[in-house]
Amino acid sequence: MYDITSLRNNVKKTPVILAIESSCDETAAAVLQGGRQVLSSEILSSCTEHVRFGGVVPEIASRAHTVAISMAVDRALKKAGVTLKDLDAVAVTYGAGLVGALLVGVSYAKALAWSLNIPLVPVSHIRGHLAASYLANTTLQPPFIGLLASGGHTAVMLVKDYDTFEILGSTLDDAVGEAFDKVARVLGLEYPGGPNVEKLAKEGTACIPFPKMLKGGGGYDFSYSGLKTYVINAVNTATQKGETVNRADMAASFQSAALDVLVEKSIKAAKEYGVNTIAVGGGVAANGYLRDAMVRVGEEAGICIVLPPKWLCTDNAAMIGAEGYLQYQKGNFAGLDLNAVASLPL
Ligand code: KG4
Ligand code: ZN
């Protein structure tokens, strides 16, 4: 019988954790020791299969996960130099994300946990993005300001403790990554949108005045739908007039309008709450403009900026292992009835 209560009696200080991530189009597996030491991290992606559709097709992503998951796990174990018998727990993303995609990772993790009789640790993908900072700076401890900028979320939060967050502000409409993806489409750029907007922006200058998005006001909240609509209208109007839009300038102007506000509000939060560290996470944190701006403004303000390497910002399983470790220490184990959840609160 799979008995969570008895598993809780054997929580280890430096467990070897296998982490699995399959919430979108990346099939990822990682092995961590003691929560902050990444022994291996493998990522297989179905990204190229989605390009001709202009975005992730959930059914294609799910099928790709079923093909890739054993390979990702086998490679992660091999690179870490461990076998299944060495594992103390399996951590898995159970939400938020595409349900069909999540179910592949959840089912695989359940089968492993059951067959090895080890804890199954349910991990929130969103928390995982923040926990990437614990891997980037292995001495990082709350309190700090968390800036989450991904395809599904945009928020500034006060991380009071490893498991206690106060959301200071979040997006009132689109997430910042979502806005990048939509603007990419309007500018005729391929999926994945964010990195392609960044690339095009490098060829232009931020000379187009964008509407100021809740800049001074709105507390710590954000709003991205206005910026997206501005680009759509500008491109449509120019097309109707037979004019051409300078796409590179548009990309550069959108990028600075979308990202400057993240920098400003997170710095403001650090000052207001008297903490001297900001940890940045989520796919948009891979953006070079945002990274440079955070470091520059952080230095000016004397605030330490924890910026995980780019591979830890976009989807990966190492960050799931880092958050999984925190949940493991709390004895937050799931039963074999664990299900995938499309959306989770922050
Ligand atoms: O965190 P993530 O990998 O997945 C979610 O959990 O949402 O974030 C994906 C988002 C996408 O919207 C993608 O366009 C954006 O992050 N992104 C970027 C960059 N790399 C990824 N946005 C701007 N610049 C980038 N370099
Ligand atoms: Zn993500």
PDB file of C-alpha atoms in Angstrom, residues 15-240:
ATOM      1  CA  PRO A  15      17.318  14.114  -0.336  1.00  0.00           C
ATOM      2  CA  VAL A  16      18.031  13.149  -3.923  1.00  0.00           C
ATOM      3  CA  ILE A  17      14.992  14.451  -5.815  1.00  0.00           C
ATOM      4  CA  LEU A  18      13.951  13.661  -9.356  1.00  0.00           C
ATOM      5  CA  ALA A  19      11.907  16.567 -10.744  1.00  0.00           C
ATOM      6  CA  ILE A  20       9.610  16.400 -13.757  1.00  0.00           C
ATOM      7  CA  GLU A  21       8.126  19.301 -15.735  1.00  0.00           C
ATOM      8  CA  SER A  22       5.653  18.989 -18.627  1.00  0.00           C
ATOM      9  CA  SER A  23       3.293  21.965 -18.320  1.00  0.00           C
ATOM     10  CA  CYS A  24       3.738  23.344 -21.853  1.00  0.00           C
ATOM     11  CA  ASP A  25       6.002  22.294 -24.728  1.00  0.00           C
ATOM     12  CA  GLU A  26       9.124  21.384 -22.769  1.00  0.00           C
ATOM     13  CA  THR A  27       9.577  17.862 -21.403  1.00  0.00           C
ATOM     14  CA  ALA A  28      12.099  18.307 -18.638  1.00  0.00           C
ATOM     15  CA  ALA A  29      13.686  16.172 -15.937  1.00  0.00           C
ATOM     16  CA  ALA A  30      16.308  17.080 -13.360  1.00  0.00           C
ATOM     17  CA  VAL A  31      18.029  15.531 -10.378  1.00  0.00           C
ATOM     18  CA  LEU A  32      18.796  17.686  -7.340  1.00  0.00           C
ATOM     19  CA  GLN A  33      20.590  16.939  -4.124  1.00  0.00           C
ATOM     20  CA  GLY A  34      19.583  18.814  -1.021  1.00  0.00           C
ATOM     21  CA  GLY A  35      17.398  21.254  -2.910  1.00  0.00           C
ATOM     22  CA  ARG A  36      20.052  23.631  -4.214  1.00  0.00           C
ATOM     23  CA  GLN A  37      22.554  21.410  -5.960  1.00  0.00           C
ATOM     24  CA  VAL A  38      21.571  20.538  -9.523  1.00  0.00           C
ATOM     25  CA  LEU A  39      23.147  17.197 -10.460  1.00  0.00           C
ATOM     26  CA  SER A  40      21.551  17.189 -13.907  1.00  0.00           C
ATOM     27  CA  SER A  41      18.914  19.000 -15.930  1.00  0.00           C
ATOM     28  CA  GLU A  42      17.563  17.738 -19.248  1.00  0.00           C
ATOM     29  CA  ILE A  43      15.121  19.545 -21.526  1.00  0.00           C
ATOM     30  CA  LEU A  44      13.491  18.105 -24.642  1.00  0.00           C
ATOM     31  CA  SER A  45      11.211  20.476 -26.526  1.00  0.00           C
ATOM     32  CA  SER A  46       8.440  20.080 -29.092  1.00  0.00           C
ATOM     33  CA  CYS A  47       8.837  23.805 -29.932  1.00  0.00           C
ATOM     34  CA  THR A  48       9.659  23.239 -33.610  1.00  0.00           C
ATOM     35  CA  GLU A  49       6.458  21.216 -34.089  1.00  0.00           C
ATOM     36  CA  HIS A  50       4.362  24.255 -33.100  1.00  0.00           C
ATOM     37  CA  VAL A  51       6.037  26.884 -35.284  1.00  0.00           C
ATOM     38  CA  ARG A  52       3.764  26.433 -38.312  1.00  0.00           C
ATOM     39  CA  PHE A  53       0.689  26.867 -36.099  1.00  0.00           C
ATOM     40  CA  GLY A  54       1.995  30.106 -34.563  1.00  0.00           C
ATOM     41  CA  GLY A  55       1.670  28.832 -30.987  1.00  0.00           C
ATOM     42  CA  VAL A  56       1.607  25.721 -28.821  1.00  0.00           C
ATOM     43  CA  VAL A  57      -0.986  23.159 -29.955  1.00  0.00           C
ATOM     44  CA  PRO A  58      -1.983  21.346 -26.741  1.00  0.00           C
ATOM     45  CA  GLU A  59      -2.630  17.957 -28.356  1.00  0.00           C
ATOM     46  CA  ILE A  60       0.710  17.974 -30.169  1.00  0.00           C
ATOM     47  CA  ALA A  61       2.480  18.990 -26.948  1.00  0.00           C
ATOM     48  CA  SER A  62       0.817  16.154 -24.981  1.00  0.00           C
ATOM     49  CA  ARG A  63       1.774  13.547 -27.551  1.00  0.00           C
ATOM     50  CA  ALA A  64       5.334  14.836 -27.693  1.00  0.00           C
ATOM     51  CA  HIS A  65       5.597  14.534 -23.886  1.00  0.00           C
ATOM     52  CA  THR A  66       4.557  10.852 -24.005  1.00  0.00           C
ATOM     53  CA  VAL A  67       7.333  10.191 -26.525  1.00  0.00           C
ATOM     54  CA  ALA A  68       9.998  12.236 -24.706  1.00  0.00           C
ATOM     55  CA  ILE A  69       9.427  11.704 -21.003  1.00  0.00           C
ATOM     56  CA  SER A  70      11.248   8.394 -20.496  1.00  0.00           C
ATOM     57  CA  MET A  71      14.206   9.691 -22.462  1.00  0.00           C
ATOM     58  CA  ALA A  72      14.358  12.931 -20.448  1.00  0.00           C
ATOM     59  CA  VAL A  73      14.248  11.024 -17.137  1.00  0.00           C
ATOM     60  CA  ASP A  74      16.767   8.383 -18.247  1.00  0.00           C
ATOM     61  CA  ARG A  75      19.198  11.054 -19.398  1.00  0.00           C
ATOM     62  CA  ALA A  76      18.785  13.081 -16.196  1.00  0.00           C
ATOM     63  CA  LEU A  77      19.461  10.016 -14.013  1.00  0.00           C
ATOM     64  CA  LYS A  78      22.462   8.998 -16.097  1.00  0.00           C
ATOM     65  CA  LYS A  79      24.020  12.478 -16.119  1.00  0.00           C
ATOM     66  CA  ALA A  80      23.514  12.777 -12.366  1.00  0.00           C
ATOM     67  CA  GLY A  81      25.188   9.393 -11.890  1.00  0.00           C
ATOM     68  CA  VAL A  82      22.252   7.975  -9.929  1.00  0.00           C
ATOM     69  CA  THR A  83      19.797   5.147 -10.424  1.00  0.00           C
ATOM     70  CA  LEU A  84      16.114   4.932  -9.530  1.00  0.00           C
ATOM     71  CA  LYS A  85      17.065   3.239  -6.256  1.00  0.00           C
ATOM     72  CA  ASP A  86      18.953   6.358  -5.139  1.00  0.00           C
ATOM     73  CA  LEU A  87      15.880   8.605  -5.375  1.00  0.00           C
ATOM     74  CA  ASP A  88      14.289   9.896  -2.162  1.00  0.00           C
ATOM     75  CA  ALA A  89      11.345  11.695  -3.816  1.00  0.00           C
ATOM     76  CA  VAL A  90       9.729  12.576  -7.137  1.00  0.00           C
ATOM     77  CA  ALA A  91       8.624  16.194  -7.564  1.00  0.00           C
ATOM     78  CA  VAL A  92       6.278  17.019 -10.399  1.00  0.00           C
ATOM     79  CA  THR A  93       4.550  20.091 -11.832  1.00  0.00           C
ATOM     80  CA  TYR A  94       0.801  19.532 -11.395  1.00  0.00           C
ATOM     81  CA  GLY A  95      -0.305  23.069 -12.446  1.00  0.00           C
ATOM     82  CA  ALA A  96      -0.619  25.623 -13.869  1.00  0.00           C
ATOM     83  CA  GLY A  97      -0.452  24.682 -17.513  1.00  0.00           C
ATOM     84  CA  LEU A  98      -2.023  22.644 -20.290  1.00  0.00           C
ATOM     85  CA  VAL A  99      -3.954  19.843 -18.608  1.00  0.00           C
ATOM     86  CA  GLY A 100      -3.165  17.169 -21.199  1.00  0.00           C
ATOM     87  CA  ALA A 101       0.521  18.066 -21.105  1.00  0.00           C
ATOM     88  CA  LEU A 102       0.646  18.190 -17.290  1.00  0.00           C
ATOM     89  CA  LEU A 103      -1.085  14.795 -17.060  1.00  0.00           C
ATOM     90  CA  VAL A 104       1.808  13.075 -18.826  1.00  0.00           C
ATOM     91  CA  GLY A 105       4.310  14.262 -16.198  1.00  0.00           C
ATOM     92  CA  VAL A 106       1.894  13.691 -13.309  1.00  0.00           C
ATOM     93  CA  SER A 107       1.075  10.128 -14.418  1.00  0.00           C
ATOM     94  CA  TYR A 108       4.727   9.278 -14.951  1.00  0.00           C
ATOM     95  CA  ALA A 109       5.703  10.698 -11.552  1.00  0.00           C
ATOM     96  CA  LYS A 110       2.896   8.834  -9.810  1.00  0.00           C
ATOM     97  CA  ALA A 111       3.957   5.522 -11.329  1.00  0.00           C
ATOM     98  CA  LEU A 112       7.560   6.105 -10.245  1.00  0.00           C
ATOM     99  CA  ALA A 113       6.640   7.210  -6.725  1.00  0.00           C
ATOM    100  CA  TRP A 114       4.360   4.215  -6.281  1.00  0.00           C
ATOM    101  CA  SER A 115       6.805   1.662  -7.667  1.00  0.00           C
ATOM    102  CA  LEU A 116       9.729   3.014  -5.600  1.00  0.00           C
ATOM    103  CA  ASN A 117       7.538   3.767  -2.561  1.00  0.00           C
ATOM    104  CA  ILE A 118       8.901   7.298  -2.228  1.00  0.00           C
ATOM    105  CA  PRO A 119       7.084  10.619  -1.729  1.00  0.00           C
ATOM    106  CA  LEU A 120       5.292  12.289  -4.636  1.00  0.00           C
ATOM    107  CA  VAL A 121       5.743  16.053  -4.232  1.00  0.00           C
ATOM    108  CA  PRO A 122       3.235  18.279  -6.070  1.00  0.00           C
ATOM    109  CA  VAL A 123       4.803  21.502  -7.354  1.00  0.00           C
ATOM    110  CA  SER A 124       3.235  24.711  -8.639  1.00  0.00           C
ATOM    111  CA  HIS A 125       4.922  25.764 -11.868  1.00  0.00           C
ATOM    112  CA  ILE A 126       4.638  29.423 -10.884  1.00  0.00           C
ATOM    113  CA  ARG A 127       6.387  28.861  -7.565  1.00  0.00           C
ATOM    114  CA  GLY A 128       8.970  26.871  -9.472  1.00  0.00           C
ATOM    115  CA  HIS A 129       9.857  29.923 -11.560  1.00  0.00           C
ATOM    116  CA  LEU A 130      10.560  31.871  -8.375  1.00  0.00           C
ATOM    117  CA  ALA A 131      12.487  28.992  -6.811  1.00  0.00           C
ATOM    118  CA  ALA A 132      14.935  29.116  -9.745  1.00  0.00           C
ATOM    119  CA  SER A 133      16.518  31.984  -7.810  1.00  0.00           C
ATOM    120  CA  TYR A 134      17.526  29.605  -5.007  1.00  0.00           C
ATOM    121  CA  LEU A 135      19.616  27.744  -7.580  1.00  0.00           C
ATOM    122  CA  ALA A 136      21.094  30.938  -9.015  1.00  0.00           C
ATOM    123  CA  ASN A 137      22.100  32.175  -5.576  1.00  0.00           C
ATOM    124  CA  THR A 138      22.432  29.198  -3.247  1.00  0.00           C
ATOM    125  CA  THR A 139      22.601  31.388  -0.143  1.00  0.00           C
ATOM    126  CA  LEU A 140      19.435  33.351  -0.994  1.00  0.00           C
ATOM    127  CA  GLN A 141      16.957  33.522   1.874  1.00  0.00           C
ATOM    128  CA  PRO A 142      13.645  35.352   2.269  1.00  0.00           C
ATOM    129  CA  PRO A 143      12.635  38.081   2.725  1.00  0.00           C
ATOM    130  CA  PHE A 144      13.073  39.432  -0.803  1.00  0.00           C
ATOM    131  CA  ILE A 145      10.984  40.926  -3.577  1.00  0.00           C
ATOM    132  CA  GLY A 146      10.000  38.411  -6.259  1.00  0.00           C
ATOM    133  CA  LEU A 147       9.400  39.653  -9.793  1.00  0.00           C
ATOM    134  CA  LEU A 148       7.599  37.023 -11.832  1.00  0.00           C
ATOM    135  CA  ALA A 149       7.419  37.656 -15.574  1.00  0.00           C
ATOM    136  CA  SER A 150       6.231  34.709 -17.631  1.00  0.00           C
ATOM    137  CA  GLY A 151       3.791  33.750 -20.351  1.00  0.00           C
ATOM    138  CA  GLY A 152       0.989  33.259 -17.840  1.00  0.00           C
ATOM    139  CA  HIS A 153       1.837  35.598 -14.957  1.00  0.00           C
ATOM    140  CA  THR A 154       3.183  39.033 -14.175  1.00  0.00           C
ATOM    141  CA  ALA A 155       3.493  39.926 -10.523  1.00  0.00           C
ATOM    142  CA  VAL A 156       5.563  41.690  -7.914  1.00  0.00           C
ATOM    143  CA  MET A 157       5.480  39.967  -4.554  1.00  0.00           C
ATOM    144  CA  LEU A 158       7.027  40.146  -1.139  1.00  0.00           C
ATOM    145  CA  VAL A 159       8.452  36.705  -0.391  1.00  0.00           C
ATOM    146  CA  LYS A 160       8.226  36.740   3.387  1.00  0.00           C
ATOM    147  CA  ASP A 161       9.256  33.164   3.920  1.00  0.00           C
ATOM    148  CA  TYR A 162       9.910  30.105   1.765  1.00  0.00           C
ATOM    149  CA  ASP A 163       6.197  29.403   1.668  1.00  0.00           C
ATOM    150  CA  THR A 164       4.621  32.777   2.428  1.00  0.00           C
ATOM    151  CA  PHE A 165       4.067  35.321  -0.332  1.00  0.00           C
ATOM    152  CA  GLU A 166       2.289  38.657  -0.325  1.00  0.00           C
ATOM    153  CA  ILE A 167       1.233  39.672  -3.824  1.00  0.00           C
ATOM    154  CA  LEU A 168       1.855  43.418  -4.067  1.00  0.00           C
ATOM    155  CA  GLY A 169       0.585  43.721  -7.608  1.00  0.00           C
ATOM    156  CA  SER A 170      -0.113  41.707 -10.728  1.00  0.00           C
ATOM    157  CA  THR A 171      -1.388  42.156 -14.238  1.00  0.00           C
ATOM    158  CA  LEU A 172      -4.960  43.294 -14.658  1.00  0.00           C
ATOM    159  CA  ASP A 173      -5.203  41.658 -18.092  1.00  0.00           C
ATOM    160  CA  ASP A 174      -2.520  39.983 -20.249  1.00  0.00           C
ATOM    161  CA  ALA A 175       0.735  38.614 -18.868  1.00  0.00           C
ATOM    162  CA  VAL A 176       3.888  40.302 -20.147  1.00  0.00           C
ATOM    163  CA  GLY A 177       5.057  37.179 -22.039  1.00  0.00           C
ATOM    164  CA  GLU A 178       1.626  36.830 -23.604  1.00  0.00           C
ATOM    165  CA  ALA A 179       1.900  40.452 -24.816  1.00  0.00           C
ATOM    166  CA  PHE A 180       5.312  39.670 -26.357  1.00  0.00           C
ATOM    167  CA  ASP A 181       3.831  36.651 -28.132  1.00  0.00           C
ATOM    168  CA  LYS A 182       0.853  38.613 -29.468  1.00  0.00           C
ATOM    169  CA  VAL A 183       2.970  41.547 -30.608  1.00  0.00           C
ATOM    170  CA  ALA A 184       5.313  39.071 -32.328  1.00  0.00           C
ATOM    171  CA  ARG A 185       2.380  37.756 -34.331  1.00  0.00           C
ATOM    172  CA  VAL A 186       1.274  41.254 -35.357  1.00  0.00           C
ATOM    173  CA  LEU A 187       4.842  42.011 -36.466  1.00  0.00           C
ATOM    174  CA  GLY A 188       4.882  38.810 -38.523  1.00  0.00           C
ATOM    175  CA  LEU A 189       7.410  37.027 -36.308  1.00  0.00           C
ATOM    176  CA  GLU A 190       7.419  33.271 -35.766  1.00  0.00           C
ATOM    177  CA  TYR A 191       6.652  31.406 -32.560  1.00  0.00           C
ATOM    178  CA  PRO A 192       8.253  31.593 -29.985  1.00  0.00           C
ATOM    179  CA  GLY A 193       7.404  35.283 -30.003  1.00  0.00           C
ATOM    180  CA  GLY A 194       9.339  36.711 -27.052  1.00  0.00           C
ATOM    181  CA  PRO A 195      12.877  35.872 -28.172  1.00  0.00           C
ATOM    182  CA  ASN A 196      12.051  36.957 -31.749  1.00  0.00           C
ATOM    183  CA  VAL A 197      10.743  40.350 -30.601  1.00  0.00           C
ATOM    184  CA  GLU A 198      13.954  40.780 -28.596  1.00  0.00           C
ATOM    185  CA  LYS A 199      16.054  39.914 -31.653  1.00  0.00           C
ATOM    186  CA  LEU A 200      14.183  42.362 -33.905  1.00  0.00           C
ATOM    187  CA  ALA A 201      14.295  45.087 -31.217  1.00  0.00           C
ATOM    188  CA  LYS A 202      18.100  44.984 -31.355  1.00  0.00           C
ATOM    189  CA  GLU A 203      17.887  46.346 -34.918  1.00  0.00           C
ATOM    190  CA  GLY A 204      15.708  49.328 -33.941  1.00  0.00           C
ATOM    191  CA  THR A 205      15.462  52.145 -31.422  1.00  0.00           C
ATOM    192  CA  ALA A 206      12.768  52.789 -28.855  1.00  0.00           C
ATOM    193  CA  CYS A 207      11.665  56.027 -30.543  1.00  0.00           C
ATOM    194  CA  ILE A 208       7.896  55.456 -30.790  1.00  0.00           C
ATOM    195  CA  PRO A 209       6.028  56.954 -27.838  1.00  0.00           C
ATOM    196  CA  PHE A 210       3.867  54.218 -26.357  1.00  0.00           C
ATOM    197  CA  PRO A 211       0.949  54.870 -24.008  1.00  0.00           C
ATOM    198  CA  LYS A 212       2.284  54.977 -20.467  1.00  0.00           C
ATOM    199  CA  MET A 213       0.977  51.845 -18.809  1.00  0.00           C
ATOM    200  CA  LEU A 214      -0.141  52.495 -15.208  1.00  0.00           C
ATOM    201  CA  LYS A 215       3.374  53.847 -14.763  1.00  0.00           C
ATOM    202  CA  GLY A 216       3.098  56.054 -11.757  1.00  0.00           C
ATOM    203  CA  GLY A 217      -0.331  54.859 -10.783  1.00  0.00           C
ATOM    204  CA  GLY A 218      -1.928  51.459 -10.425  1.00  0.00           C
ATOM    205  CA  GLY A 219       0.148  50.684  -7.333  1.00  0.00           C
ATOM    206  CA  TYR A 220       2.143  47.594  -8.214  1.00  0.00           C
ATOM    207  CA  ASP A 221      -0.358  46.419 -10.823  1.00  0.00           C
ATOM    208  CA  PHE A 222       0.357  46.092 -14.532  1.00  0.00           C
ATOM    209  CA  SER A 223      -1.718  46.202 -17.695  1.00  0.00           C
ATOM    210  CA  TYR A 224      -0.501  44.905 -21.047  1.00  0.00           C
ATOM    211  CA  SER A 225      -3.566  44.807 -23.264  1.00  0.00           C
ATOM    212  CA  GLY A 226      -3.249  48.531 -24.138  1.00  0.00           C
ATOM    213  CA  LEU A 227       0.320  48.111 -25.393  1.00  0.00           C
ATOM    214  CA  LYS A 228      -0.696  45.155 -27.535  1.00  0.00           C
ATOM    215  CA  THR A 229      -3.678  47.079 -28.986  1.00  0.00           C
ATOM    216  CA  TYR A 230      -1.427  50.054 -29.712  1.00  0.00           C
ATOM    217  CA  VAL A 231       0.845  47.872 -31.882  1.00  0.00           C
ATOM    218  CA  ILE A 232      -2.123  46.256 -33.657  1.00  0.00           C
ATOM    219  CA  ASN A 233      -3.674  49.658 -34.420  1.00  0.00           C
ATOM    220  CA  ALA A 234      -0.391  51.201 -35.570  1.00  0.00           C
ATOM    221  CA  VAL A 235       0.294  48.295 -37.949  1.00  0.00           C
ATOM    222  CA  ASN A 236      -3.295  48.220 -39.278  1.00  0.00           C
ATOM    223  CA  THR A 237      -3.451  51.989 -39.791  1.00  0.00           C
ATOM    224  CA  ALA A 238      -0.148  52.000 -41.657  1.00  0.00           C
ATOM    225  CA  THR A 239      -1.265  49.072 -43.833  1.00  0.00           C
ATOM    226  CA  GLN A 240      -4.533  50.852 -44.710  1.00  0.00           C
TER     227      GLN A 240
END
